[in-house]
Amino acid sequence: MYTSILFVLMWHTIYAAFTVTLSSGTQTRSADSKVRYDQIIYNPQNEYSPITGIFTVGNELGGVYSVSVSMMSGRVPAHTTIMKNGELLVWLFTNNSYDMASQSITVELSAGDKVWVQIANSGSSLFSVYNTFSAFQIMPIRVPVPA
Ligand SMILES: *[C@@H]1O[C@H](CO)[C@@H](O)[C@H](O)[C@H]1NC(C)=O
């Protein structure tokens, strides 16, 4: 009996992680619009949507997360921000000489929280495959059940 309970618990274990990038070419976005990374490298739970650009934390997948973004805007300057729900967490900036910027942050996320990358200021464009967006769960948060 305990063996089968253990098996069920192990079978139920899911882990949140994804990495997505842009395809080659230039993605132009207006001010405050979400970047839509369209190339899926890893997204087993489908928590990241390439249609909306939003990573939505799944049921039972709340916890402490690492979120990383790298950007390159190519021949134009651009600012991007990492957003949690409506809240701005951090900024990235690249100028017009094919330079790159990156941020890696640690955040606590609950089921249903939404994280995305947004083009800031007056809008701009991102250049090609040098733009990536990744997140993974470092550890779950277990809330004690009241006795
Ligand atoms: C961006 O590059 C241009 C051209 O080289 C330069 O004039 C400008 O000062 C740079 N901007 C920043 C914020 O470094």
Coordinates of C-alpha atoms in Angstrom, one line a residue, residues 8 14 19 24 29 36-37 40 48-49 51 56 65 86-87 91 99 102 105 107 114 127 130 132 138:
V8 CA 1.4 8.1 -7.0
I14 CA 5.9 18.1 -12.0
T19 CA 13.4 28.5 -22.4
S24 CA 15.8 35.4 -36.9
R29 CA 6.9 46.1 -30.8
R36 CA 6.4 37.2 -28.1
Y37 CA 9.3 34.7 -28.1
I40 CA 10.4 27.0 -28.0
Y48 CA 4.8 29.8 -21.5
S49 CA 2.5 30.9 -24.4
I51 CA 0.8 33.5 -28.7
T56 CA 1.6 31.7 -16.3
Y65 CA 11.8 31.0 -9.4
G86 CA 1.4 44.5 -13.6
E87 CA 4.5 45.1 -11.6
W91 CA 15.0 46.9 -16.6
D99 CA 25.4 45.0 -27.8
S102 CA 20.9 40.3 -19.5
I105 CA 16.5 37.5 -11.0
V107 CA 11.2 35.9 -7.5
K114 CA 2.0 36.0 -14.9
F127 CA 17.0 41.6 -33.1
Y130 CA 20.0 36.7 -29.3
T132 CA 15.9 34.6 -24.8
I138 CA 14.2 26.6 -7.7

